[in-house]
């Protein structure tokens, strides 16, 4: 009798708890169902906006000759769909609770956009972008209302993935329609956009296949292989071939209307799958709402029944045992009918009763459980401290609730939400029983794990994300501390990536990152972790290394993997990497320190000339602290006269006759000592100090050249580097003219070296500046040729005098076949364009002989002199070790 009373008291507690939870679940399920009902109208609005966007794109691209009538008819269909969506938004706003309004999307400005398209007052790209913004907002709206409880997360995420894939297909339809309408297939950015859209569609279709039902997945897979898909692929292959060939087609492949019809059939087929998925989601949300409503009714009834049973029990106990037995029978029915697993133990934790739900979840039969110790069902995943805390709370408060891991009869471990109540005897002096109720959380945990996997990888490269990388390196560090094994962290930075990204476009930069990720992944071992923490920085974890030599061998392989150029569209890009290495535990036992030290080593590799690797050493940390003070000291260095100009000879390749010098800036700080230009030039660029510093270098170089001209009477040129920021200054030409006038230096003895990036960043403005310099009589040279770009169009566009070959192509001469082939081509190109060719970094007689043989005219490098002060160069001119003839 006492056991039954204890059970009914616990039942009342659990009934109240379930009633509160059921009410919350019903409110949540109702909100989810309300939004899923709106999904169909939102999906249809997106579809009609995509179709109107495509027709407007083709209309604009063709100059109004195509799609005019179809576009007019489409406007009415779009208006109808948007009207339904707006009514849905108003309904949702009216149903939302005060202070928690429903999120909506405004379509303000659509009428103005349509008028602009009709009158062709707007470009195709801008019009497409305006439509795309509304479509993206609708997708984001659906994504923001994914069921966070997990029950509907998979189908809703599948719908969002399909919507995004269909949006990419729609944008492809727009782009190809525009290409066919305009007849312009040679625009590189459009071809890059085409490949990007195809990659995006493929990525989201893969996500859809992972999340969708099998029948829907089969429908989409059939759509990708049927005859329509084959006909579309033939059209795509033709357009890509023409685009990469940068030539106009002699015979049109297909009309824009035909392409639009075929592409629309595919998009409409995807829409049909989308509609079926929407219906499934709405039905599932309705089922979830109905289930929540039934659970609420059940909870209310259970609570009433619990109170009724207690009342009846008290009444029957006062009357007679016969009526009490009837009530106990009713309580037993409730106990056995509960969908939650219930187990009752005695004070010694031996099981005395279980309900059918517990048997179903655990896999044990009733007879197998009775009499067993409850501890035999432990999963083994919890530490002793976990159980100690649980029993302390039970003894103190009489109840405990939390998530636990349990073990089924077949050995499977599963998560459960567990509630335990301690039942005391009639006197309250001791615990007589424990009652535990649990809910299986397996399905919810699986959905949570799926969502976590979707957040693990970098969206662009597919490598580990920053958070996933930190998790991996922390886990490896914990294991390494216990086993005393070593591992290495490599930080890999792309050299001059910012120049490529800023001067070409971000699509080219993204393609470089993708190709770089693939080269790194193919070079390291399959089990080595590779990540992209951000920007142009990659990270590799080499686990369980044998020696530093082995790590060095991996670094050499990585450097070799980047020696061949990357082909991105019409560009042939030479991208090198700088690698920093830190080894656990020598270079840091904490992962944060290990990563910082690897980055310090990487920056040291960049300072020492790039395209190399460095192991971390303690003095690099001192160097990092030293750089923090750099900016403040740089600001006072010019006023304090701490800068000095050094000069490196440039000689005739055939007779070693001195033709000129290059002016190179050096800084000796009283606080920091000698500071490398690799360290302070980027800081000067970022802060804008490079403008006054560069002006001082120009004036000082002109002054010194005038002094040499007066003393020796022989002409030679002085080459001065112009930064990108200087080149864009509006007063550049007046400043140069003033420097020449004040020093009385003939203009033809001054040469300005400009990087490829500075020219391509604003090609139109660059042409005007170069023409202005030529009118002044000043010579111009393209610096570091071949390292940033391989598009040669600017060589015939820009008025240049000299082409300087970067030292990276000279280093391995004359033994490297690739370098020799590249140099022959560059020299031949320069001579045919009437450009003087200078090779930097010449250090051996073999290199000079090879360069003379292929027709290079001027040399610069350690073979004929390191950078030296003006005084040292003067002494060499006087003693004849450098000669003018």
PDB file of C-alpha atoms in Angstrom, residues 357-497:
ATOM      1  CA  UNK A 357       7.907   1.356 -22.093  1.00  0.00           C
ATOM      2  CA  UNK A 358      11.112   0.706 -20.130  1.00  0.00           C
ATOM      3  CA  UNK A 359      11.302  -2.841 -21.529  1.00  0.00           C
ATOM      4  CA  UNK A 360      10.763  -1.557 -25.068  1.00  0.00           C
ATOM      5  CA  UNK A 361      13.510   1.091 -24.827  1.00  0.00           C
ATOM      6  CA  UNK A 362      16.074  -1.018 -22.956  1.00  0.00           C
ATOM      7  CA  UNK A 363      15.477  -4.259 -24.869  1.00  0.00           C
ATOM      8  CA  UNK A 364      15.135  -6.361 -21.682  1.00  0.00           C
ATOM      9  CA  UNK A 365      12.081  -8.384 -20.747  1.00  0.00           C
ATOM     10  CA  UNK A 366      10.213  -7.730 -17.496  1.00  0.00           C
ATOM     11  CA  UNK A 367      11.461 -10.939 -15.878  1.00  0.00           C
ATOM     12  CA  UNK A 368      15.097 -10.213 -16.837  1.00  0.00           C
ATOM     13  CA  UNK A 369      14.981  -6.879 -15.020  1.00  0.00           C
ATOM     14  CA  UNK A 370      13.227  -7.711 -11.755  1.00  0.00           C
ATOM     15  CA  UNK A 371      15.752  -8.183  -8.979  1.00  0.00           C
ATOM     16  CA  UNK A 372      18.756  -6.855 -10.949  1.00  0.00           C
ATOM     17  CA  UNK A 373      20.838  -3.999  -9.608  1.00  0.00           C
ATOM     18  CA  UNK A 374      20.139  -0.791 -11.538  1.00  0.00           C
ATOM     19  CA  UNK A 375      23.900  -0.220 -11.878  1.00  0.00           C
ATOM     20  CA  UNK A 376      24.125  -3.112 -14.328  1.00  0.00           C
ATOM     21  CA  UNK A 377      22.461  -0.885 -16.937  1.00  0.00           C
ATOM     22  CA  UNK A 378      25.156   1.813 -16.769  1.00  0.00           C
ATOM     23  CA  UNK A 379      26.797   2.834 -20.062  1.00  0.00           C
ATOM     24  CA  UNK A 380      30.298   3.185 -18.622  1.00  0.00           C
ATOM     25  CA  UNK A 381      30.616   6.672 -20.109  1.00  0.00           C
ATOM     26  CA  UNK A 382      30.152   8.629 -16.867  1.00  0.00           C
ATOM     27  CA  UNK A 383      32.918   9.155 -14.313  1.00  0.00           C
ATOM     28  CA  UNK A 384      32.490   8.376 -10.615  1.00  0.00           C
ATOM     29  CA  UNK A 385      32.219  12.124  -9.897  1.00  0.00           C
ATOM     30  CA  UNK A 386      29.069  12.305 -12.030  1.00  0.00           C
ATOM     31  CA  UNK A 387      27.247   9.686  -9.953  1.00  0.00           C
ATOM     32  CA  UNK A 388      28.561  11.159  -6.699  1.00  0.00           C
ATOM     33  CA  UNK A 389      27.004  14.536  -7.580  1.00  0.00           C
ATOM     34  CA  UNK A 390      23.719  12.878  -8.579  1.00  0.00           C
ATOM     35  CA  UNK A 391      23.388  11.000  -5.268  1.00  0.00           C
ATOM     36  CA  UNK A 392      24.326  14.085  -3.262  1.00  0.00           C
ATOM     37  CA  UNK A 393      21.468  16.027  -4.874  1.00  0.00           C
ATOM     38  CA  UNK A 394      19.053  13.117  -4.361  1.00  0.00           C
ATOM     39  CA  UNK A 395      19.899  12.974  -0.663  1.00  0.00           C
ATOM     40  CA  UNK A 396      19.662  16.741  -0.305  1.00  0.00           C
ATOM     41  CA  UNK A 397      16.626  17.602  -2.482  1.00  0.00           C
ATOM     42  CA  UNK A 398      14.899  14.248  -2.947  1.00  0.00           C
ATOM     43  CA  UNK A 399      14.998  14.497  -6.774  1.00  0.00           C
ATOM     44  CA  UNK A 400      17.426  14.759  -9.699  1.00  0.00           C
ATOM     45  CA  UNK A 401      17.058  15.450 -13.414  1.00  0.00           C
ATOM     46  CA  UNK A 402      19.568  15.477 -16.275  1.00  0.00           C
ATOM     47  CA  UNK A 403      20.854  13.826 -19.443  1.00  0.00           C
ATOM     48  CA  UNK A 404      22.603  10.448 -19.129  1.00  0.00           C
ATOM     49  CA  UNK A 405      23.971   7.701 -21.347  1.00  0.00           C
ATOM     50  CA  UNK A 406      22.318   4.286 -20.894  1.00  0.00           C
ATOM     51  CA  UNK A 407      23.031   0.857 -22.370  1.00  0.00           C
ATOM     52  CA  UNK A 408      20.493  -1.329 -24.187  1.00  0.00           C
ATOM     53  CA  UNK A 409      20.468  -5.112 -23.950  1.00  0.00           C
ATOM     54  CA  UNK A 410      22.316  -5.371 -27.312  1.00  0.00           C
ATOM     55  CA  UNK A 411      25.143  -3.173 -25.991  1.00  0.00           C
ATOM     56  CA  UNK A 412      24.085  -0.017 -27.859  1.00  0.00           C
ATOM     57  CA  UNK A 413      24.699   3.229 -25.946  1.00  0.00           C
ATOM     58  CA  UNK A 414      21.887   5.776 -26.152  1.00  0.00           C
ATOM     59  CA  UNK A 415      21.209   9.240 -24.624  1.00  0.00           C
ATOM     60  CA  UNK A 416      18.216   9.741 -22.326  1.00  0.00           C
ATOM     61  CA  UNK A 417      16.588  12.486 -20.265  1.00  0.00           C
ATOM     62  CA  UNK A 418      16.318  10.986 -16.758  1.00  0.00           C
ATOM     63  CA  UNK A 419      14.260  12.134 -13.739  1.00  0.00           C
ATOM     64  CA  UNK A 420      14.659  10.407 -10.340  1.00  0.00           C
ATOM     65  CA  UNK A 421      12.517  10.854  -7.211  1.00  0.00           C
ATOM     66  CA  UNK A 422      13.440   9.471  -3.794  1.00  0.00           C
ATOM     67  CA  UNK A 423      10.373   8.080  -1.917  1.00  0.00           C
ATOM     68  CA  UNK A 424      10.672   7.966   1.888  1.00  0.00           C
ATOM     69  CA  UNK A 425       8.834   5.652   4.302  1.00  0.00           C
ATOM     70  CA  UNK A 426       5.775   6.736   6.304  1.00  0.00           C
ATOM     71  CA  UNK A 427       7.867   8.142   9.134  1.00  0.00           C
ATOM     72  CA  UNK A 428      10.171   9.974   6.686  1.00  0.00           C
ATOM     73  CA  UNK A 429      13.220   8.587   8.422  1.00  0.00           C
ATOM     74  CA  UNK A 430      14.668   6.723   5.433  1.00  0.00           C
ATOM     75  CA  UNK A 431      14.318   6.229   1.696  1.00  0.00           C
ATOM     76  CA  UNK A 432      12.260   3.184   0.826  1.00  0.00           C
ATOM     77  CA  UNK A 433      12.200   3.417  -2.970  1.00  0.00           C
ATOM     78  CA  UNK A 434      13.527   5.314  -5.986  1.00  0.00           C
ATOM     79  CA  UNK A 435      11.320   6.004  -9.017  1.00  0.00           C
ATOM     80  CA  UNK A 436      13.033   6.934 -12.309  1.00  0.00           C
ATOM     81  CA  UNK A 437      11.366   8.116 -15.516  1.00  0.00           C
ATOM     82  CA  UNK A 438      13.364   8.495 -18.754  1.00  0.00           C
ATOM     83  CA  UNK A 439      12.882   9.608 -22.381  1.00  0.00           C
ATOM     84  CA  UNK A 440      15.039   8.280 -25.265  1.00  0.00           C
ATOM     85  CA  UNK A 441      16.884  11.199 -26.952  1.00  0.00           C
ATOM     86  CA  UNK A 442      18.606   9.172 -29.702  1.00  0.00           C
ATOM     87  CA  UNK A 443      16.821  10.751 -32.670  1.00  0.00           C
ATOM     88  CA  UNK A 444      17.296  14.306 -31.424  1.00  0.00           C
ATOM     89  CA  UNK A 445      21.020  13.721 -30.845  1.00  0.00           C
ATOM     90  CA  UNK A 446      21.426  12.382 -34.382  1.00  0.00           C
ATOM     91  CA  UNK A 447      19.904  15.548 -35.860  1.00  0.00           C
ATOM     92  CA  UNK A 448      22.142  17.716 -33.652  1.00  0.00           C
ATOM     93  CA  UNK A 449      25.216  15.795 -34.855  1.00  0.00           C
ATOM     94  CA  UNK A 450      24.156  16.293 -38.482  1.00  0.00           C
ATOM     95  CA  UNK A 451      23.827  20.049 -37.969  1.00  0.00           C
ATOM     96  CA  UNK A 452      27.248  20.114 -36.298  1.00  0.00           C
ATOM     97  CA  UNK A 453      28.853  18.331 -39.279  1.00  0.00           C
ATOM     98  CA  UNK A 454      27.455  20.989 -41.599  1.00  0.00           C
ATOM     99  CA  UNK A 455      29.325  23.621 -39.538  1.00  0.00           C
ATOM    100  CA  UNK A 456      32.668  21.734 -39.513  1.00  0.00           C
ATOM    101  CA  UNK A 457      34.119  22.521 -42.967  1.00  0.00           C
ATOM    102  CA  UNK A 458      35.232  25.694 -44.736  1.00  0.00           C
ATOM    103  CA  UNK A 459      32.554  26.627 -47.274  1.00  0.00           C
ATOM    104  CA  UNK A 460      34.973  27.555 -50.089  1.00  0.00           C
ATOM    105  CA  UNK A 461      37.708  24.888 -49.970  1.00  0.00           C
ATOM    106  CA  UNK A 462      36.064  22.014 -48.108  1.00  0.00           C
ATOM    107  CA  UNK A 463      38.981  21.929 -45.653  1.00  0.00           C
ATOM    108  CA  UNK A 464      38.526  22.008 -41.882  1.00  0.00           C
ATOM    109  CA  UNK A 465      37.133  25.301 -40.577  1.00  0.00           C
ATOM    110  CA  UNK A 466      38.858  27.411 -37.901  1.00  0.00           C
ATOM    111  CA  UNK A 467      36.769  25.898 -35.062  1.00  0.00           C
ATOM    112  CA  UNK A 468      37.189  22.333 -36.323  1.00  0.00           C
ATOM    113  CA  UNK A 469      40.958  22.876 -36.667  1.00  0.00           C
ATOM    114  CA  UNK A 470      41.215  24.046 -33.063  1.00  0.00           C
ATOM    115  CA  UNK A 471      39.257  21.028 -31.881  1.00  0.00           C
ATOM    116  CA  UNK A 472      41.555  18.646 -33.788  1.00  0.00           C
ATOM    117  CA  UNK A 473      44.808  20.233 -32.599  1.00  0.00           C
ATOM    118  CA  UNK A 474      43.565  20.345 -28.981  1.00  0.00           C
ATOM    119  CA  UNK A 475      42.660  16.637 -29.102  1.00  0.00           C
ATOM    120  CA  UNK A 476      46.014  15.666 -30.632  1.00  0.00           C
ATOM    121  CA  UNK A 477      47.852  17.727 -27.994  1.00  0.00           C
ATOM    122  CA  UNK A 478      45.991  15.957 -25.168  1.00  0.00           C
ATOM    123  CA  UNK A 479      46.861  12.548 -26.643  1.00  0.00           C
ATOM    124  CA  UNK A 480      50.478  13.558 -27.266  1.00  0.00           C
ATOM    125  CA  UNK A 481      50.971  14.660 -23.650  1.00  0.00           C
ATOM    126  CA  UNK A 482      49.896  11.232 -22.461  1.00  0.00           C
ATOM    127  CA  UNK A 483      52.033   9.232 -24.919  1.00  0.00           C
ATOM    128  CA  UNK A 484      55.012  11.633 -25.160  1.00  0.00           C
ATOM    129  CA  UNK A 485      54.899  11.649 -28.929  1.00  0.00           C
ATOM    130  CA  UNK A 486      55.660  14.680 -31.075  1.00  0.00           C
ATOM    131  CA  UNK A 487      53.678  16.388 -33.795  1.00  0.00           C
ATOM    132  CA  UNK A 488      54.267  19.416 -36.026  1.00  0.00           C
ATOM    133  CA  UNK A 489      52.039  22.378 -36.930  1.00  0.00           C
ATOM    134  CA  UNK A 490      52.641  23.971 -40.339  1.00  0.00           C
ATOM    135  CA  UNK A 491      51.268  27.431 -41.145  1.00  0.00           C
ATOM    136  CA  UNK A 492      51.269  28.017 -44.919  1.00  0.00           C
ATOM    137  CA  UNK A 493      50.791  31.533 -46.306  1.00  0.00           C
ATOM    138  CA  UNK A 494      50.268  32.318 -49.994  1.00  0.00           C
ATOM    139  CA  UNK A 495      52.848  34.885 -51.144  1.00  0.00           C
ATOM    140  CA  UNK A 496      51.438  38.073 -52.700  1.00  0.00           C
ATOM    141  CA  UNK A 497      47.867  36.752 -52.631  1.00  0.00           C
TER     142      UNK A 497
END
